[in-house]
PDB file of C-alpha atoms and ligand atoms in Angstrom:
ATOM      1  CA  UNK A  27     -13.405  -1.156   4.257  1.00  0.00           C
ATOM      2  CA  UNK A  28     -12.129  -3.802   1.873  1.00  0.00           C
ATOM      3  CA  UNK A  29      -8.016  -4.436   2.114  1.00  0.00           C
ATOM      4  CA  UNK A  30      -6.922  -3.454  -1.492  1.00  0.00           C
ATOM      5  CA  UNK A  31      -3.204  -4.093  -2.117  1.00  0.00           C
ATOM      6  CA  UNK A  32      -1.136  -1.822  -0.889  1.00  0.00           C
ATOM      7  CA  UNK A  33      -3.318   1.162  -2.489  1.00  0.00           C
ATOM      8  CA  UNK A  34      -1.831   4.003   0.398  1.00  0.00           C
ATOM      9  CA  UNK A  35       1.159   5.048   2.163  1.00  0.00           C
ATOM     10  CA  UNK A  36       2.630   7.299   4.067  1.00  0.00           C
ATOM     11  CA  UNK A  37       6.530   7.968   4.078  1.00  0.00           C
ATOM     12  CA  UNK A  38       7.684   6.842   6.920  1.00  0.00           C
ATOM     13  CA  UNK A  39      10.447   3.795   8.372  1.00  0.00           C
ATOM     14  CA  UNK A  40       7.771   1.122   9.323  1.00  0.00           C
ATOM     15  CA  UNK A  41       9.816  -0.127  12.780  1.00  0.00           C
ATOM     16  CA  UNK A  42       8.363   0.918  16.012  1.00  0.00           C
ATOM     17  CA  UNK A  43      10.285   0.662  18.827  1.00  0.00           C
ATOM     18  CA  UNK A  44       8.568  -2.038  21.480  1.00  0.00           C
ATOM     19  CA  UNK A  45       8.091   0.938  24.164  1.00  0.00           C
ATOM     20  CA  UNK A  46       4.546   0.998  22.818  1.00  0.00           C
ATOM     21  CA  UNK A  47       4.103  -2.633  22.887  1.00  0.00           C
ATOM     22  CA  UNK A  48       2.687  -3.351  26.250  1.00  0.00           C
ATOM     23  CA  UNK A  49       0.593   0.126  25.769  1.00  0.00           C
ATOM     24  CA  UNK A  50      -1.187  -0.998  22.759  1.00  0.00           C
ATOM     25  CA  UNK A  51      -1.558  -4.652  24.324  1.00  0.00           C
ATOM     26  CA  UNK A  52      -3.290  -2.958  27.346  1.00  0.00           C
ATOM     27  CA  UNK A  53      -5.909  -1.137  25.301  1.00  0.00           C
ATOM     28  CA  UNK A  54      -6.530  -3.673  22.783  1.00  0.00           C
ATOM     29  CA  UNK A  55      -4.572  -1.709  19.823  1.00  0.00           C
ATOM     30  CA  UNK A  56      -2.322  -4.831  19.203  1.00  0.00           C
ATOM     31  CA  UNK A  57      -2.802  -5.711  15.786  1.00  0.00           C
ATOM     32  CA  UNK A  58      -3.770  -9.210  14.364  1.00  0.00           C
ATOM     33  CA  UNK A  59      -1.855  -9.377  11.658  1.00  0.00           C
ATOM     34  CA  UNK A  60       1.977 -10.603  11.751  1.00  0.00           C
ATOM     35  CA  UNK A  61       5.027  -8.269  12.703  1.00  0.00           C
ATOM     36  CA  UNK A  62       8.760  -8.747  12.177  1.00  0.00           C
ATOM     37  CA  UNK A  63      10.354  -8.910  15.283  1.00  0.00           C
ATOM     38  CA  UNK A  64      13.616  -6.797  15.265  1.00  0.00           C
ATOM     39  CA  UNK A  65      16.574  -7.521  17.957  1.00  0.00           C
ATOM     40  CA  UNK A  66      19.414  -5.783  16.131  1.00  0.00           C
ATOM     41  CA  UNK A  67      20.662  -3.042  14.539  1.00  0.00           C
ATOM     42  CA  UNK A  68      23.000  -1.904  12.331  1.00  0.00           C
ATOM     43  CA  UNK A  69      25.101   1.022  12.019  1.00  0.00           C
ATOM     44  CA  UNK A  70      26.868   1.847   8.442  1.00  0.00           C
ATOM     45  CA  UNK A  71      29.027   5.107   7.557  1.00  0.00           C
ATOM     46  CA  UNK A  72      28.841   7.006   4.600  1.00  0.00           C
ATOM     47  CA  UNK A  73      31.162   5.017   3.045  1.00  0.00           C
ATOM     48  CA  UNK A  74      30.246   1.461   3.662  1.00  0.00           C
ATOM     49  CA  UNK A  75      31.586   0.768   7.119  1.00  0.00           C
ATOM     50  CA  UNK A  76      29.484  -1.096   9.319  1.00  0.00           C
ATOM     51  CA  UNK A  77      28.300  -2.144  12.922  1.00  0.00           C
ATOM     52  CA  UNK A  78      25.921  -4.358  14.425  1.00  0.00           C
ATOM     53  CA  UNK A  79      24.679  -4.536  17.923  1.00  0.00           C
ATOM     54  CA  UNK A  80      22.070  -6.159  19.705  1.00  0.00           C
ATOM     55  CA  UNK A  81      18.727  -3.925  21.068  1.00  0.00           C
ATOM     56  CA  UNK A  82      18.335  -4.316  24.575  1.00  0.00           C
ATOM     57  CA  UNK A  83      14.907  -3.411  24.211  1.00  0.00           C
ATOM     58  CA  UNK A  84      14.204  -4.039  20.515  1.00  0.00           C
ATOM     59  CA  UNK A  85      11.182  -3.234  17.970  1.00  0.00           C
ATOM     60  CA  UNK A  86       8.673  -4.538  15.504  1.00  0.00           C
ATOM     61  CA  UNK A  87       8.064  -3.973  11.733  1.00  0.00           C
ATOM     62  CA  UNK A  88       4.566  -3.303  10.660  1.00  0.00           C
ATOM     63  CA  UNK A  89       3.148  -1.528   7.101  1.00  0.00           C
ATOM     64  CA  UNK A  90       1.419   1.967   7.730  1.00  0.00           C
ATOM     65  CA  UNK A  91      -1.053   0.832   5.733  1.00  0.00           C
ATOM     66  CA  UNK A  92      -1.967  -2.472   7.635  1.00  0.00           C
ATOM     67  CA  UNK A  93      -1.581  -0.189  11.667  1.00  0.00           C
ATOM     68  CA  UNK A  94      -3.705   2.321  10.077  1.00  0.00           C
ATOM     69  CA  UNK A  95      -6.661   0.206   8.644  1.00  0.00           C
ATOM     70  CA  UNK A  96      -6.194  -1.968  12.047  1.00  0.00           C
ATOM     71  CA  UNK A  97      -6.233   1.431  14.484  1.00  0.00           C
ATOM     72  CA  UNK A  98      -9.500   3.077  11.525  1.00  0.00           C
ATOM     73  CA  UNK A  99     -11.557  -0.636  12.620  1.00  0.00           C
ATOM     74  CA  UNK A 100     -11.255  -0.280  15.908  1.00  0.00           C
ATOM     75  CA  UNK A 101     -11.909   2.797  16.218  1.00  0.00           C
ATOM     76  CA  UNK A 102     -15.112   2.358  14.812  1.00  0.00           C
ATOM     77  CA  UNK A 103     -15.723  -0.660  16.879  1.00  0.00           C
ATOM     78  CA  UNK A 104     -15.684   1.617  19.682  1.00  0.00           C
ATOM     79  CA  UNK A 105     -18.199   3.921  17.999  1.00  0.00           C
ATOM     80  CA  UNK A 106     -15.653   6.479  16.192  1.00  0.00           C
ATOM     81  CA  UNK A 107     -17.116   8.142  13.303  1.00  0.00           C
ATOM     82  CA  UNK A 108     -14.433   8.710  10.990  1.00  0.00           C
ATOM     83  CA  UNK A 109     -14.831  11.007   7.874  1.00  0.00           C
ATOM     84  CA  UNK A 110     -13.290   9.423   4.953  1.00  0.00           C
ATOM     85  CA  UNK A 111     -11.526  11.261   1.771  1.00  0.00           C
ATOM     86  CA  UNK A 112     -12.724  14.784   3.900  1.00  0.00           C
ATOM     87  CA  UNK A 113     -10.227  17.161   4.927  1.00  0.00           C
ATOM     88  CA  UNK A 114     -10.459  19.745   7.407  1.00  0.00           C
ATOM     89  CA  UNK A 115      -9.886  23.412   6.085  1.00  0.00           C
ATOM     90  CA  UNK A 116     -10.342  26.214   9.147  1.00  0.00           C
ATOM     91  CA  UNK A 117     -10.645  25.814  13.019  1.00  0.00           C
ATOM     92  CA  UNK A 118     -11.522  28.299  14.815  1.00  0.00           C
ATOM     93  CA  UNK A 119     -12.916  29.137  18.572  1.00  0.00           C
ATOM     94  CA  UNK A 120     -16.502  31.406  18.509  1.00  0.00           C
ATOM     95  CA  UNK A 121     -18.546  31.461  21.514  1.00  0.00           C
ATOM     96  CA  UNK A 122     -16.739  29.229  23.698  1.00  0.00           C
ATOM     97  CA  UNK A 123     -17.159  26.671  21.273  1.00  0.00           C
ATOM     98  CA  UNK A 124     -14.657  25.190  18.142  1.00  0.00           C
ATOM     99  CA  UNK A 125     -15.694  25.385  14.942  1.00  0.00           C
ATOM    100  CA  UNK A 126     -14.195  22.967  12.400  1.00  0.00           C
ATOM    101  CA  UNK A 127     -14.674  23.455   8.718  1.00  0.00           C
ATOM    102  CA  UNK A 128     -14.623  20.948   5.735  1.00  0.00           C
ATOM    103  CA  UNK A 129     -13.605  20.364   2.659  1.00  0.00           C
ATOM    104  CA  UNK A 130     -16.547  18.418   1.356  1.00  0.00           C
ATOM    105  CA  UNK A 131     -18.865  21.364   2.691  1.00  0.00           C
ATOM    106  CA  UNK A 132     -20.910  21.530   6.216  1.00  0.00           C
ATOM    107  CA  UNK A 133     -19.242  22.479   9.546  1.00  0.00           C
ATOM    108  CA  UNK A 134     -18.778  20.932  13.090  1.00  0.00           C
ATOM    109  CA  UNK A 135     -18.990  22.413  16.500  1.00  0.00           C
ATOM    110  CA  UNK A 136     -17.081  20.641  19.277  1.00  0.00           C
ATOM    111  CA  UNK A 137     -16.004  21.619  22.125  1.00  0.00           C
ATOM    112  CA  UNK A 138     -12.462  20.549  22.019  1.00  0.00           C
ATOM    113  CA  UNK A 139      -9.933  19.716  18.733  1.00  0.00           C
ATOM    114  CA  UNK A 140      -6.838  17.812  18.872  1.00  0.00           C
ATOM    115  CA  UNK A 141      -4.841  18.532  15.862  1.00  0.00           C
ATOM    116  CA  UNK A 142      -2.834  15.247  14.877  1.00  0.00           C
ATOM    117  CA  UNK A 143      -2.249  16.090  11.181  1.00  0.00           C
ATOM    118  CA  UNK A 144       1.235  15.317  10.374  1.00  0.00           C
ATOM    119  CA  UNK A 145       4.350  17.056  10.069  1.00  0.00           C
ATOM    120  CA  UNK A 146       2.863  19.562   7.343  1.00  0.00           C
ATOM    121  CA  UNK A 147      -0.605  20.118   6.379  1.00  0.00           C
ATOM    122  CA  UNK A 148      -2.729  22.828   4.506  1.00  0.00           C
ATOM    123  CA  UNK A 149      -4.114  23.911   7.850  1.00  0.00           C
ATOM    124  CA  UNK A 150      -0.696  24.690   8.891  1.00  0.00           C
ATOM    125  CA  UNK A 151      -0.659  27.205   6.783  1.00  0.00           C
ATOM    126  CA  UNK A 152      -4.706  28.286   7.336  1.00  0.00           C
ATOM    127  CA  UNK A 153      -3.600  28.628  10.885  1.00  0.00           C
ATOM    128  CA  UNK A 154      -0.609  30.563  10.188  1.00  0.00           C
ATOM    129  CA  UNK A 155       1.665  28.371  12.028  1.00  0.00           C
ATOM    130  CA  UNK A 156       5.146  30.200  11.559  1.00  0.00           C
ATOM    131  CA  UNK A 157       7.481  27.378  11.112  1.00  0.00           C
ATOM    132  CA  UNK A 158       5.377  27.505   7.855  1.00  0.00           C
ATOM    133  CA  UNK A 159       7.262  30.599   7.238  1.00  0.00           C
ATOM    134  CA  UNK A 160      10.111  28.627   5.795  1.00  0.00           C
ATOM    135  CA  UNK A 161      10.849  25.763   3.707  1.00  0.00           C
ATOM    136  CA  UNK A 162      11.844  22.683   5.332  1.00  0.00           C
ATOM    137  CA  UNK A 163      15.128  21.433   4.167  1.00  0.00           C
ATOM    138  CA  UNK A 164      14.625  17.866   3.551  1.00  0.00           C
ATOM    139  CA  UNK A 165      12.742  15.011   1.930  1.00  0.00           C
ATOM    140  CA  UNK A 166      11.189  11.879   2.850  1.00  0.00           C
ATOM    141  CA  UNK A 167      11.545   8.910  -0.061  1.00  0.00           C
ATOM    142  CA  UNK A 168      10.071   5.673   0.630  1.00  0.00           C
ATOM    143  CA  UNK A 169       9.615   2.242  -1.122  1.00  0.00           C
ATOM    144  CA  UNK A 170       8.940  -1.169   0.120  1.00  0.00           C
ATOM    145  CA  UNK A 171      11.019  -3.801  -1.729  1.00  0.00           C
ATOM    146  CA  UNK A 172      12.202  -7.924  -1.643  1.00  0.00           C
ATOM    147  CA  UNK A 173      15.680  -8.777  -0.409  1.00  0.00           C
ATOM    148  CA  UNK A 174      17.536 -11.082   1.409  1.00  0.00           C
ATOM    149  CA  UNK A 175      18.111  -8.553   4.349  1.00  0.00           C
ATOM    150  CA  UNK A 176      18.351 -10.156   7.620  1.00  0.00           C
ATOM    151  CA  UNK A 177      15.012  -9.976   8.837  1.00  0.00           C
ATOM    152  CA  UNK A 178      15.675  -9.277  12.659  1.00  0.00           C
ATOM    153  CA  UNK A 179      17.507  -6.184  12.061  1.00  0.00           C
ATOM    154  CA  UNK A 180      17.031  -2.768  11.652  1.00  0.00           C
ATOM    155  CA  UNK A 181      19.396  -0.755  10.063  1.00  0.00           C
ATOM    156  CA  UNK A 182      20.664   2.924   9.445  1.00  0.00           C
ATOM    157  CA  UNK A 183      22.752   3.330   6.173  1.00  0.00           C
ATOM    158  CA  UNK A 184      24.489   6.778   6.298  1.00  0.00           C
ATOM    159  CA  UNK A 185      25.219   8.731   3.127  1.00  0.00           C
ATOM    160  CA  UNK A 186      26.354  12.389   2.100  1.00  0.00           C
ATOM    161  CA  UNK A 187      23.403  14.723   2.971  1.00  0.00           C
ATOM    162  CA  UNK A 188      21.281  11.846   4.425  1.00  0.00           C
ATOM    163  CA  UNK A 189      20.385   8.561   5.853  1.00  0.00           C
ATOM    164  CA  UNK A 190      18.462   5.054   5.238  1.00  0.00           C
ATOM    165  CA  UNK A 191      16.589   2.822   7.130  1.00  0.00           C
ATOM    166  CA  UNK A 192      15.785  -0.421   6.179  1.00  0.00           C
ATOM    167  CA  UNK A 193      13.519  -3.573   8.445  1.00  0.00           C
ATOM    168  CA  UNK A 194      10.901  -6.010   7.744  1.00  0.00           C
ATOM    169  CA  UNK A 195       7.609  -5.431   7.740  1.00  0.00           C
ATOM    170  CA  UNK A 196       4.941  -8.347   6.967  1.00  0.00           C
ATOM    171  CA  UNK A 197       5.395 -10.851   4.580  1.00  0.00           C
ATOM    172  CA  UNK A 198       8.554 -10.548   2.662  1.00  0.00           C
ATOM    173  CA  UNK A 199       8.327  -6.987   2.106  1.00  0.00           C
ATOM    174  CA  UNK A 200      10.802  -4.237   3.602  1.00  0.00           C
ATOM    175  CA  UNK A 201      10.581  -1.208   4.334  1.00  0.00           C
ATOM    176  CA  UNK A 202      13.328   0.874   2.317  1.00  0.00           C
ATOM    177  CA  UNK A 203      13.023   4.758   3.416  1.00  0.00           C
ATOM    178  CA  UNK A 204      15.496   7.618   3.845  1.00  0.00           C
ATOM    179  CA  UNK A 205      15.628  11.446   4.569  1.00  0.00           C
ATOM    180  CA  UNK A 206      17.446  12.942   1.954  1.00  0.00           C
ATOM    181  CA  UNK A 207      18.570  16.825   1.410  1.00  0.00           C
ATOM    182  CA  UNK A 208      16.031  19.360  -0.516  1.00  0.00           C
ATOM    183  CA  UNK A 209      18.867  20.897  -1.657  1.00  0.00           C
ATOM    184  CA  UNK A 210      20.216  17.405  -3.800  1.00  0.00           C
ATOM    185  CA  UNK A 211      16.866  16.925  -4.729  1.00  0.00           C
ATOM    186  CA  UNK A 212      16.991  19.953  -6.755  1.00  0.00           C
ATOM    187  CA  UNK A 213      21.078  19.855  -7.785  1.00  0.00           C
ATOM    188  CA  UNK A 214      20.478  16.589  -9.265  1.00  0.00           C
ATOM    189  CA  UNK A 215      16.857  16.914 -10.966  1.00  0.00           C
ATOM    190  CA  UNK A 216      15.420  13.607 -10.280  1.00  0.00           C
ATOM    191  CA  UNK A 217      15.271  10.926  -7.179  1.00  0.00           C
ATOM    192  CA  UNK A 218      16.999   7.964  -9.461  1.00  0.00           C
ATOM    193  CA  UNK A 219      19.850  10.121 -10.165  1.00  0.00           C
ATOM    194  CA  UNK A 220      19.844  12.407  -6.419  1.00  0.00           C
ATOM    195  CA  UNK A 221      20.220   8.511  -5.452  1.00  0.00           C
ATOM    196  CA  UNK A 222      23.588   7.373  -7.781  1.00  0.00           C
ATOM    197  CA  UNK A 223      24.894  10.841  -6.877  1.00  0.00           C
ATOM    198  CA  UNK A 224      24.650  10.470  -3.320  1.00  0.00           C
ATOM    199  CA  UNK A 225      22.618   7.423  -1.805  1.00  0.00           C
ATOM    200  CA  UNK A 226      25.003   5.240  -3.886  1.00  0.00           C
ATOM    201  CA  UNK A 227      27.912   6.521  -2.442  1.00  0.00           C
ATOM    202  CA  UNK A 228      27.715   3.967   0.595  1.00  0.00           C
ATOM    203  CA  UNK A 229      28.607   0.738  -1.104  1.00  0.00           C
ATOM    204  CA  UNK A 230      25.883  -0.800   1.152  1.00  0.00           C
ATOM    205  CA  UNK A 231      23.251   0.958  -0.268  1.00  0.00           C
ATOM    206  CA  UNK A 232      24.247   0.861  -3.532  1.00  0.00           C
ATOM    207  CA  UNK A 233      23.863  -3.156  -3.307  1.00  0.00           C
ATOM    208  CA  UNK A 234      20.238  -2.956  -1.735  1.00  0.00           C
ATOM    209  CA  UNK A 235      19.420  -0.313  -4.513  1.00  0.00           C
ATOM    210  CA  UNK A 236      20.702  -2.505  -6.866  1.00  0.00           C
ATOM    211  CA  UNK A 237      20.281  -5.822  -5.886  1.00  0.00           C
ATOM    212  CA  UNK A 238      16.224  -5.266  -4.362  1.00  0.00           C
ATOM    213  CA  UNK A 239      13.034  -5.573  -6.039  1.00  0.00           C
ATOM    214  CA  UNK A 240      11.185  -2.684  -5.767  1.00  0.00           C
ATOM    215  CA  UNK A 241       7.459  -3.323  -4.894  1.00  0.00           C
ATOM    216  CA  UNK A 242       5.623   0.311  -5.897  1.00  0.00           C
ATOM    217  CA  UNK A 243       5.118   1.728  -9.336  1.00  0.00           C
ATOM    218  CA  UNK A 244       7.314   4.914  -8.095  1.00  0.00           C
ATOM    219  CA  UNK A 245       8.669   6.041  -4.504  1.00  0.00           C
ATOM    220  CA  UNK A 246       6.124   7.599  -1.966  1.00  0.00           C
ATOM    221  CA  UNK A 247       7.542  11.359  -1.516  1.00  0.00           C
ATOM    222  CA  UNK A 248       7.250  13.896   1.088  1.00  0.00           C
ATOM    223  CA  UNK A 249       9.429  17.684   0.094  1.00  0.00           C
ATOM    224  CA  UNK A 250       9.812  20.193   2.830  1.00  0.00           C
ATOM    225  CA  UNK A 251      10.083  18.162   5.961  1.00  0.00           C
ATOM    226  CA  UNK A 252      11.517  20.623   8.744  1.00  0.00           C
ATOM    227  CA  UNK A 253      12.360  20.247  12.351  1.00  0.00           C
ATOM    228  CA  UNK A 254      11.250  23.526  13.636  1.00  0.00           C
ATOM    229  CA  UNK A 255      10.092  24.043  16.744  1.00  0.00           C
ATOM    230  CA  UNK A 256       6.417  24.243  17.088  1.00  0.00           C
ATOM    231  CA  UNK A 257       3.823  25.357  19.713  1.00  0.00           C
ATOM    232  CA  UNK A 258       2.038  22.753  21.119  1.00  0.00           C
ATOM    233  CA  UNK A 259      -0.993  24.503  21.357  1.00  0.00           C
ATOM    234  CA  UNK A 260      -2.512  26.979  18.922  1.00  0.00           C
ATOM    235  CA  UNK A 261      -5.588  29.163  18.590  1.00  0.00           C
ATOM    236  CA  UNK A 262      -7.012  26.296  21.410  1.00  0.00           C
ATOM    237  CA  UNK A 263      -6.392  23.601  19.550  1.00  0.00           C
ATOM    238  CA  UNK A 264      -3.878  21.144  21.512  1.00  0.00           C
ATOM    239  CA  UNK A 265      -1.208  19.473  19.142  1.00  0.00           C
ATOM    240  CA  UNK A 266      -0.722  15.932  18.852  1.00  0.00           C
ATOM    241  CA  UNK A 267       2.384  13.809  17.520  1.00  0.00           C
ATOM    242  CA  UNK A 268       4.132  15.624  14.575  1.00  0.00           C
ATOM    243  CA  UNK A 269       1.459  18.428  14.412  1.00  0.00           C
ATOM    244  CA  UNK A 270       3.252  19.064  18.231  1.00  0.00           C
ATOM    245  CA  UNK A 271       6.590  19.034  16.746  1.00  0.00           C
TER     246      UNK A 271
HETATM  247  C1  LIG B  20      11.673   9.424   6.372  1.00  0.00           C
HETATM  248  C2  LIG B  20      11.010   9.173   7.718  1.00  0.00           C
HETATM  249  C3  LIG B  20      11.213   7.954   8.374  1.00  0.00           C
HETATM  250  C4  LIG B  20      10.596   7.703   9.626  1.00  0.00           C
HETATM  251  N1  LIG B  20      10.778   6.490  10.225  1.00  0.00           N
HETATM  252  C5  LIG B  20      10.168   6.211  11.391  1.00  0.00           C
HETATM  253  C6  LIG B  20      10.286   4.910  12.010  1.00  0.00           C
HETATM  254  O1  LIG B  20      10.911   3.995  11.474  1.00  0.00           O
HETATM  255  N2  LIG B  20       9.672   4.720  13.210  1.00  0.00           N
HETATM  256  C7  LIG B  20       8.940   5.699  13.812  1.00  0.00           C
HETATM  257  O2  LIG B  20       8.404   5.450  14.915  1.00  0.00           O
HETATM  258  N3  LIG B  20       8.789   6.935  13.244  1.00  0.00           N
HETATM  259  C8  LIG B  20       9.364   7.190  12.062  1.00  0.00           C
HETATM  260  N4  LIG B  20       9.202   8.429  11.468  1.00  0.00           N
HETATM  261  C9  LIG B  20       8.379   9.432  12.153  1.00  0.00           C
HETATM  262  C10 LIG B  20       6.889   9.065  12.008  1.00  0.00           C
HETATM  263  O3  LIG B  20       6.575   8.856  10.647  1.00  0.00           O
HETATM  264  C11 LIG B  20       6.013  10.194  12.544  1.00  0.00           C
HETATM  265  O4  LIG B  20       6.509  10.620  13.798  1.00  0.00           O
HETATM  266  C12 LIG B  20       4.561   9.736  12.681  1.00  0.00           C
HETATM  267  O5  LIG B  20       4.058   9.309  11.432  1.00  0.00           O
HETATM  268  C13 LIG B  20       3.700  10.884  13.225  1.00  0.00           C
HETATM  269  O6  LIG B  20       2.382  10.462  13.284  1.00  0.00           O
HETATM  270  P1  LIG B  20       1.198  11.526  13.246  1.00  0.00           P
HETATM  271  O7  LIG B  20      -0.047  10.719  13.442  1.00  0.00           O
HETATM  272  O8  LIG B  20       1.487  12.652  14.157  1.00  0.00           O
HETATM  273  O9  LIG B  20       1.226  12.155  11.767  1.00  0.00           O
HETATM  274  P2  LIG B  20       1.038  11.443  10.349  1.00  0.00           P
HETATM  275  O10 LIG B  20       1.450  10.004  10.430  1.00  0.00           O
HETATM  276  O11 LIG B  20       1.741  12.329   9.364  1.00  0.00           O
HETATM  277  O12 LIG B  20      -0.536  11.478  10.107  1.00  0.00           O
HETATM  278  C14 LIG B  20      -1.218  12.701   9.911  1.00  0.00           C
HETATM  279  C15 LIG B  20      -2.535  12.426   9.199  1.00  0.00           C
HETATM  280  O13 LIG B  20      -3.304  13.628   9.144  1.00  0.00           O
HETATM  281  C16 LIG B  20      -3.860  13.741   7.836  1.00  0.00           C
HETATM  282  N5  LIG B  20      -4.124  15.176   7.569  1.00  0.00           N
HETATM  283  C17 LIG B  20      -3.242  16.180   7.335  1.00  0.00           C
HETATM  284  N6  LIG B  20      -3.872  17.333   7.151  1.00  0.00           N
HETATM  285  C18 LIG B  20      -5.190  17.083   7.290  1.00  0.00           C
HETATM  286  C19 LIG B  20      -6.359  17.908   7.208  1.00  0.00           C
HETATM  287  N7  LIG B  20      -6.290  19.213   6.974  1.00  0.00           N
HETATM  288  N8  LIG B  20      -7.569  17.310   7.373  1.00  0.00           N
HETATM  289  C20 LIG B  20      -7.650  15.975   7.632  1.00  0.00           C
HETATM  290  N9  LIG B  20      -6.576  15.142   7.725  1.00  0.00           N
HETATM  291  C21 LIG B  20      -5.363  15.711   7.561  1.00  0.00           C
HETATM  292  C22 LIG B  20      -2.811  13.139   6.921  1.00  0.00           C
HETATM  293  O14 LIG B  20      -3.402  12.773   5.674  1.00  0.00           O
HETATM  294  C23 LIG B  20      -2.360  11.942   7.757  1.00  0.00           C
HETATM  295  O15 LIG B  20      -3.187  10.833   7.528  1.00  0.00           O
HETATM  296  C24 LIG B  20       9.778   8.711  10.223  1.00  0.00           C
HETATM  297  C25 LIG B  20       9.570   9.921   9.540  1.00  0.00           C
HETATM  298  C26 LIG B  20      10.168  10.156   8.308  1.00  0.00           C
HETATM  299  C27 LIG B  20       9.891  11.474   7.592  1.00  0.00           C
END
């Protein structure tokens, strides 16, 4: 797969905390391509006031885009096959046996799935999951911009109904992404002015709104992200990462 720029994202803050670190050294999942290293963090209220500390343990920044085409590569180097632009519709168990249908026509039979497919997904609702029963409550915004921000630190900008996190990821880009309220979302109309209403309430974040360059034609957004419960198994299929809750 050729590396377009920057052509997919998914909304999420970019920093991983360095727990994983010496798991994806062991098993080759360490990717090539430069990190930010993060030591510190910083803490600011809703209206502007501000800590920083020092992470015992500490973090990296990496782009979605550039773990995910690393993780898709090796994957296939150890003889993955991996569907691309398909989408699974249905699972379901007949005969002992799982039967996985897709979008782009034909059918599988495995004998075991693993569902990792995100916080919310079509076959959520095709499998009647019943946190699907309600609408989540917030939304996901991200962007990745220029700035002068310290480039060791990751930080957590508090405002009314929400809260930003901002670190390095490669090159000179950062990762700019917050959880914001549904319910803003919809009182104020748009993101640009849900964002002067409330983002812009922490003088902090009004400066990195103001001051950054943004990097993407318009934000990546995600509406109806909820922190139900969820059963980590259903109708045999066993749940992985958000898809477990
Ligand atoms: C605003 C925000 C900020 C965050 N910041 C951080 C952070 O800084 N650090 C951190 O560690 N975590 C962060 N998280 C959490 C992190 O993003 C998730 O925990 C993580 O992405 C979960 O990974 P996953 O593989 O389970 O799901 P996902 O990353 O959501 O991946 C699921 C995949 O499944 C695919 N899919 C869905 N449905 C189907 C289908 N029917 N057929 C085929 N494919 C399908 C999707 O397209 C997607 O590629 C943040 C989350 C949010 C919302």
């Amino acid at each position: 797969m050729k590396k377009k720029a920057y052509p997919f994202h998914r909304v999420c803050g970019e920093y991983i905390s360095n727990e994983v670190r010496d798991f994806l050294k062991r098993e080759a999942l360490w990717p090539p391509d430069e990190v930010a290293e993060i030591r510190q963090f910083m803490l600011s209220s809703t209206d502007g006031k501000q800590a920083t500390l020092p992470l015992d343990l500490g973090g990296f920044g990496i782009s979605r885009y550039t773990l995910d085409l690393f993780l898709y590569q090796r994957a296939q180097q150890e003889g993955v096959e991996v569907l691309e632009k398909e989408q699974v519709l249905d699972v379901h168990k007949k005969n002992r046996r799982m039967q996985v249908t897709l979008q782009r026509g034909g059918m599988r039979e495995v004998d075991m799935v693993l569902g990792a497919f995100g916080k919310r997904s079509r076959l959520d609702k095709t499998l009647q999951r019943s946190f699907m029963q309600q609408e989540g409550a917030y939304i996901g915004v991200k962007y990745h911009v220029k700035s002068d921000f310290d480039p060791h630190t990751v930080a957590l900008h508090n405002f009314p109904g929400g809260y930003c996190g901002m670190n390095k990821v490669e090159g000179d880009r950062y990762n700019l992404c917050y959880l914001g309220s549904q319910k803003d979302l919809k009182t104020y109309g748009s993101i640009p002015e849900m964002e002067a209403a409330r983002l812009h309430q922490n003088p902090l974040l009004k400066e990195i709104f103001t001051s950054s360059t943004f990097l993407f034609e318009k934000p990546e957004v995600i509406t109806s992200v909820s922190f139900a419960k969820k059963a980590p198994i259903e109708q045999d299929i066993l749940m992985l990462g958000d898809a477990a809750g």
